[in-house]
């Protein structure tokens, strides 16, 4: 028997972002639903064929999506809130409305988007289903079967990828009509028959093997669900094709005690993010008949796999279990990596030899399986040489950066005065009114901005002309803010391509791709920079733009920086240094930038950390170490500021109730949070924890094109002020405005300022 290879999932964006272009064209009413389907059908064909051409045995299907795979799962099982089904929209438009909202007031349509959260500890956002006792589960169109048949017509046999029923409910939230204390997992008995029908249809269609993803098993709460897993998988195994139960991003832990006894064909474990579980899992499954799928090729990093080391580990498993009971695989879906290196022209040959994107990882999996089956190819030998060359490069270091890092003391992590003294100084220095208004930083990135940047990058526009164009954009943003009546202004960030990439391009220690796009949410893609060596700052990165904006107005100007934890988490980090070391090196670079902004007369500085919660380890036992260095890194960045300089930070998807003490420990003067779609539970936490600094709970959802009315915002403020202190209350959107158009931005911000004026009059 031969050892097989598998890939758990693949990017769904297309090698040249074809899906983004097709979806956004449809949203703009430029193309039809039929045009959209024709375009994405070509992408699906291409991705299946490209994986098959690499020689991978188990090729995923059903993981493709136009917006979000978890949103798709909700639609498959009919977990669709009534407000969407009553809209009169098509099934396709209902799905998009659930993800991004929809506003057509002339047709009586005004739908908010559903809440989004981070997919475990990744930068991918999933749409959170809403479940209540009134949810009528049923099998809508079976997309998993449809995509399997579509691939089969192309002559490609695939393994459908299905979100498991327990993970689906565990990551859902109680709907608005659910009674207090309702838990979505209580709906498991109602949902289970839908999965039985879904899997029976797959089996009847000739599907031999299905992948069911249950990543909740790597979280603490998964360990308490043994009875539910036993019941569910007993029932599913009776009707399903062979099941590979898939976990990723962490270790099984105590869940292994019951997972090893489940009536499934195979269990998959992540040996990239949780290599320490290898021996324990092998020993646990050895007495059973389970096949073990080894996640040896990283689905999260872009570094070339050390095939020799992976082969040695797989051989240990084979020695214990036998050749036919071991599968080699990616550790998770490859959606977290760019599509392919083949189109890259920006990287040097040396840099290319270090890296492996999604398509190359498919090749690595197949080559590894061949080597385990006695066929050590030329590709395997080349991999060994490339890994050795990378290890040699890793021996280099910047002694100045290392020495500065070693010299950090506790004093470097503390502001010169405590918050009450800082607040008094800031009241006088900034002169802000009660309920001060501000934005989170970015303003719309118009077509003109993108065209100018593209021409500059191609050498078709001189640096002088490019900077003049950006200055004009900055002035437009400043004049609008003055006219609108905002209190604490920003320069709008027209010169920035991305909130992380922009800084990476000005720091030593990073390299960058040309087409290394990764999906963040919906049609929003990013190009994460790659950290390859010690990080340092060559000179000021943002001062020129903030200083120019400040010269245009008498209103206070807020400088905008991305925090060290977020730059780290939204980059591909190096593998040869700890995340703590990399984060603190970033913090030192940002510390110098804070000092330079302050010296340039910038009165407030926002250091964004939207990824601080995202980076939290999945097991609570692992939290303390991460939180200690994450908080220290932020404080290292900001503690250099004088008392009169107001330090802000922003947090997206701020599900940080459990770590609130550490949020307080950041010692910011003002924090803004995503709160437009969240319930009041988080807001209540600020009161319960005695948070006395400034707080700006976002009043409207910038991820949606809908414009919230002034009355809608007033109602939010009323509710929030039943909990929060009016004297600490800032009024702002819930995130940056980069992805929005100018018309909706102007309308929304005018309504926001109107809300602030009302609040000052009402709560004087």
Tab-separated table of N, CA and C in Angstrom, residues 167-218:
chain	number	residue	atom	x	y	z
A	167	UNK	N	-18.816	22.354	14.929
A	167	UNK	CA	-18.090	23.608	14.760
A	167	UNK	C	-19.009	24.699	14.240
A	168	UNK	N	-19.901	24.346	13.314
A	168	UNK	CA	-20.834	25.348	12.774
A	168	UNK	C	-21.635	26.002	13.896
A	169	UNK	N	-22.188	25.201	14.782
A	169	UNK	CA	-23.000	25.761	15.864
A	169	UNK	C	-22.141	26.406	16.944
A	170	UNK	N	-20.981	25.828	17.217
A	170	UNK	CA	-20.115	26.373	18.265
A	170	UNK	C	-19.615	27.770	17.923
A	171	UNK	N	-19.471	28.079	16.626
A	171	UNK	CA	-18.994	29.395	16.210
A	171	UNK	C	-20.134	30.346	15.855
A	172	UNK	N	-21.367	29.875	15.965
A	172	UNK	CA	-22.522	30.730	15.697
A	172	UNK	C	-22.866	31.550	16.934
A	173	UNK	N	-23.798	32.458	16.777
A	173	UNK	CA	-24.249	33.289	17.894
A	173	UNK	C	-25.761	33.176	18.023
A	174	UNK	N	-26.268	33.516	19.186
A	174	UNK	CA	-27.717	33.526	19.393
A	174	UNK	C	-28.330	34.666	18.582
A	175	UNK	N	-29.386	34.369	17.853
A	175	UNK	CA	-30.061	35.382	17.043
A	175	UNK	C	-30.829	36.355	17.928
A	176	UNK	N	-31.292	37.428	17.303
A	176	UNK	CA	-31.991	38.477	18.052
A	176	UNK	C	-33.240	37.966	18.763
A	177	UNK	N	-33.918	36.997	18.122
A	177	UNK	CA	-35.168	36.515	18.703
A	177	UNK	C	-34.966	35.360	19.677
A	178	UNK	N	-33.716	35.011	19.957
A	178	UNK	CA	-33.449	33.899	20.872
A	178	UNK	C	-33.649	34.346	22.314
A	179	UNK	N	-34.134	33.459	23.173
A	179	UNK	CA	-34.300	33.825	24.584
A	179	UNK	C	-32.951	34.048	25.257
A	180	UNK	N	-32.941	34.774	26.343
A	180	UNK	CA	-31.708	35.049	27.080
A	180	UNK	C	-31.035	33.739	27.478
A	181	UNK	N	-29.737	33.690	27.297
A	181	UNK	CA	-28.977	32.504	27.676
A	181	UNK	C	-28.999	31.384	26.663
A	182	UNK	N	-29.629	31.607	25.516
A	182	UNK	CA	-29.735	30.559	24.500
A	182	UNK	C	-28.363	30.232	23.916
A	183	UNK	N	-28.061	28.959	23.758
A	183	UNK	CA	-26.812	28.506	23.173
A	183	UNK	C	-27.092	27.816	21.837
A	184	UNK	N	-26.483	28.275	20.744
A	184	UNK	CA	-26.719	27.655	19.440
A	184	UNK	C	-26.474	26.149	19.421
A	185	UNK	N	-25.548	25.644	20.238
A	185	UNK	CA	-25.290	24.206	20.250
A	185	UNK	C	-26.502	23.390	20.686
A	186	UNK	N	-27.447	24.040	21.348
A	186	UNK	CA	-28.662	23.324	21.746
A	186	UNK	C	-29.519	22.955	20.539
A	187	UNK	N	-29.187	23.518	19.372
A	187	UNK	CA	-29.936	23.213	18.148
A	187	UNK	C	-29.346	22.023	17.400
A	188	UNK	N	-28.411	21.315	18.007
A	188	UNK	CA	-27.710	20.238	17.301
A	188	UNK	C	-28.661	19.154	16.805
A	189	UNK	N	-29.635	18.782	17.620
A	189	UNK	CA	-30.568	17.731	17.205
A	189	UNK	C	-31.399	18.163	15.995
A	190	UNK	N	-31.676	19.451	15.893
A	190	UNK	CA	-32.442	19.959	14.750
A	190	UNK	C	-31.590	20.039	13.494
A	191	UNK	N	-30.310	20.327	13.672
A	191	UNK	CA	-29.420	20.473	12.531
A	191	UNK	C	-28.960	19.129	11.980
A	192	UNK	N	-28.808	18.139	12.845
A	192	UNK	CA	-28.212	16.862	12.456
A	192	UNK	C	-28.913	16.202	11.263
A	193	UNK	N	-30.248	16.170	11.191
A	193	UNK	CA	-30.895	15.533	10.032
A	193	UNK	C	-30.513	16.177	8.696
A	194	UNK	N	-30.200	17.469	8.711
A	194	UNK	CA	-29.794	18.148	7.479
A	194	UNK	C	-28.441	17.618	7.017
A	195	UNK	N	-27.534	17.417	7.958
A	195	UNK	CA	-26.229	16.855	7.612
A	195	UNK	C	-26.362	15.406	7.152
A	196	UNK	N	-27.277	14.664	7.762
A	196	UNK	CA	-27.523	13.287	7.323
A	196	UNK	C	-27.958	13.285	5.859
A	197	UNK	N	-28.885	14.159	5.527
A	197	UNK	CA	-29.373	14.246	4.150
A	197	UNK	C	-28.267	14.699	3.207
A	198	UNK	N	-27.492	15.692	3.620
A	198	UNK	CA	-26.412	16.224	2.796
A	198	UNK	C	-25.387	15.141	2.465
A	199	UNK	N	-24.963	14.412	3.493
A	199	UNK	CA	-23.944	13.382	3.289
A	199	UNK	C	-24.495	12.166	2.548
A	200	UNK	N	-25.760	11.868	2.768
A	200	UNK	CA	-26.379	10.765	2.031
A	200	UNK	C	-26.415	11.080	0.539
A	201	UNK	N	-26.709	12.326	0.203
A	201	UNK	CA	-26.711	12.737	-1.203
A	201	UNK	C	-25.318	12.581	-1.814
A	202	UNK	N	-24.291	12.934	-1.050
A	202	UNK	CA	-22.927	12.777	-1.550
A	202	UNK	C	-22.619	11.304	-1.814
A	203	UNK	N	-22.991	10.450	-0.874
A	203	UNK	CA	-22.719	9.021	-1.029
A	203	UNK	C	-23.491	8.444	-2.210
A	204	UNK	N	-24.744	8.840	-2.338
A	204	UNK	CA	-25.564	8.339	-3.447
A	204	UNK	C	-24.998	8.768	-4.800
A	205	UNK	N	-24.292	9.901	-4.820
A	205	UNK	CA	-23.721	10.408	-6.072
A	205	UNK	C	-22.384	9.764	-6.397
A	206	UNK	N	-21.924	8.864	-5.526
A	206	UNK	CA	-20.677	8.164	-5.795
A	206	UNK	C	-19.454	8.749	-5.112
A	207	UNK	N	-19.655	9.732	-4.246
A	207	UNK	CA	-18.522	10.293	-3.501
A	207	UNK	C	-17.970	9.208	-2.579
A	208	UNK	N	-16.683	8.978	-2.638
A	208	UNK	CA	-16.062	7.942	-1.812
A	208	UNK	C	-15.519	8.475	-0.498
A	209	UNK	N	-15.197	9.764	-0.469
A	209	UNK	CA	-14.452	10.289	0.662
A	209	UNK	C	-14.858	11.737	0.890
A	210	UNK	N	-15.152	12.109	2.114
A	210	UNK	CA	-15.526	13.483	2.439
A	210	UNK	C	-14.662	13.990	3.590
A	211	UNK	N	-14.322	15.248	3.536
A	211	UNK	CA	-13.556	15.908	4.601
A	211	UNK	C	-14.520	16.754	5.420
A	212	UNK	N	-14.615	16.483	6.709
A	212	UNK	CA	-15.480	17.270	7.577
A	212	UNK	C	-14.596	18.020	8.574
A	213	UNK	N	-14.643	19.344	8.488
A	213	UNK	CA	-13.784	20.196	9.313
A	213	UNK	C	-14.435	20.455	10.672
A	214	UNK	N	-13.727	20.083	11.733
A	214	UNK	CA	-14.189	20.342	13.104
A	214	UNK	C	-13.058	21.004	13.908
A	215	UNK	N	-12.634	22.200	13.505
A	215	UNK	CA	-11.534	22.855	14.222
A	215	UNK	C	-11.881	23.295	15.643
A	216	UNK	N	-13.158	23.251	16.028
A	216	UNK	CA	-13.495	23.562	17.417
A	216	UNK	C	-12.772	22.616	18.370
A	217	UNK	N	-12.325	21.484	17.869
A	217	UNK	CA	-11.632	20.499	18.700
A	217	UNK	C	-10.274	20.991	19.192
A	218	UNK	N	-9.720	22.040	18.597
A	218	UNK	CA	-8.431	22.548	19.079
A	218	UNK	C	-8.622	23.694	20.069
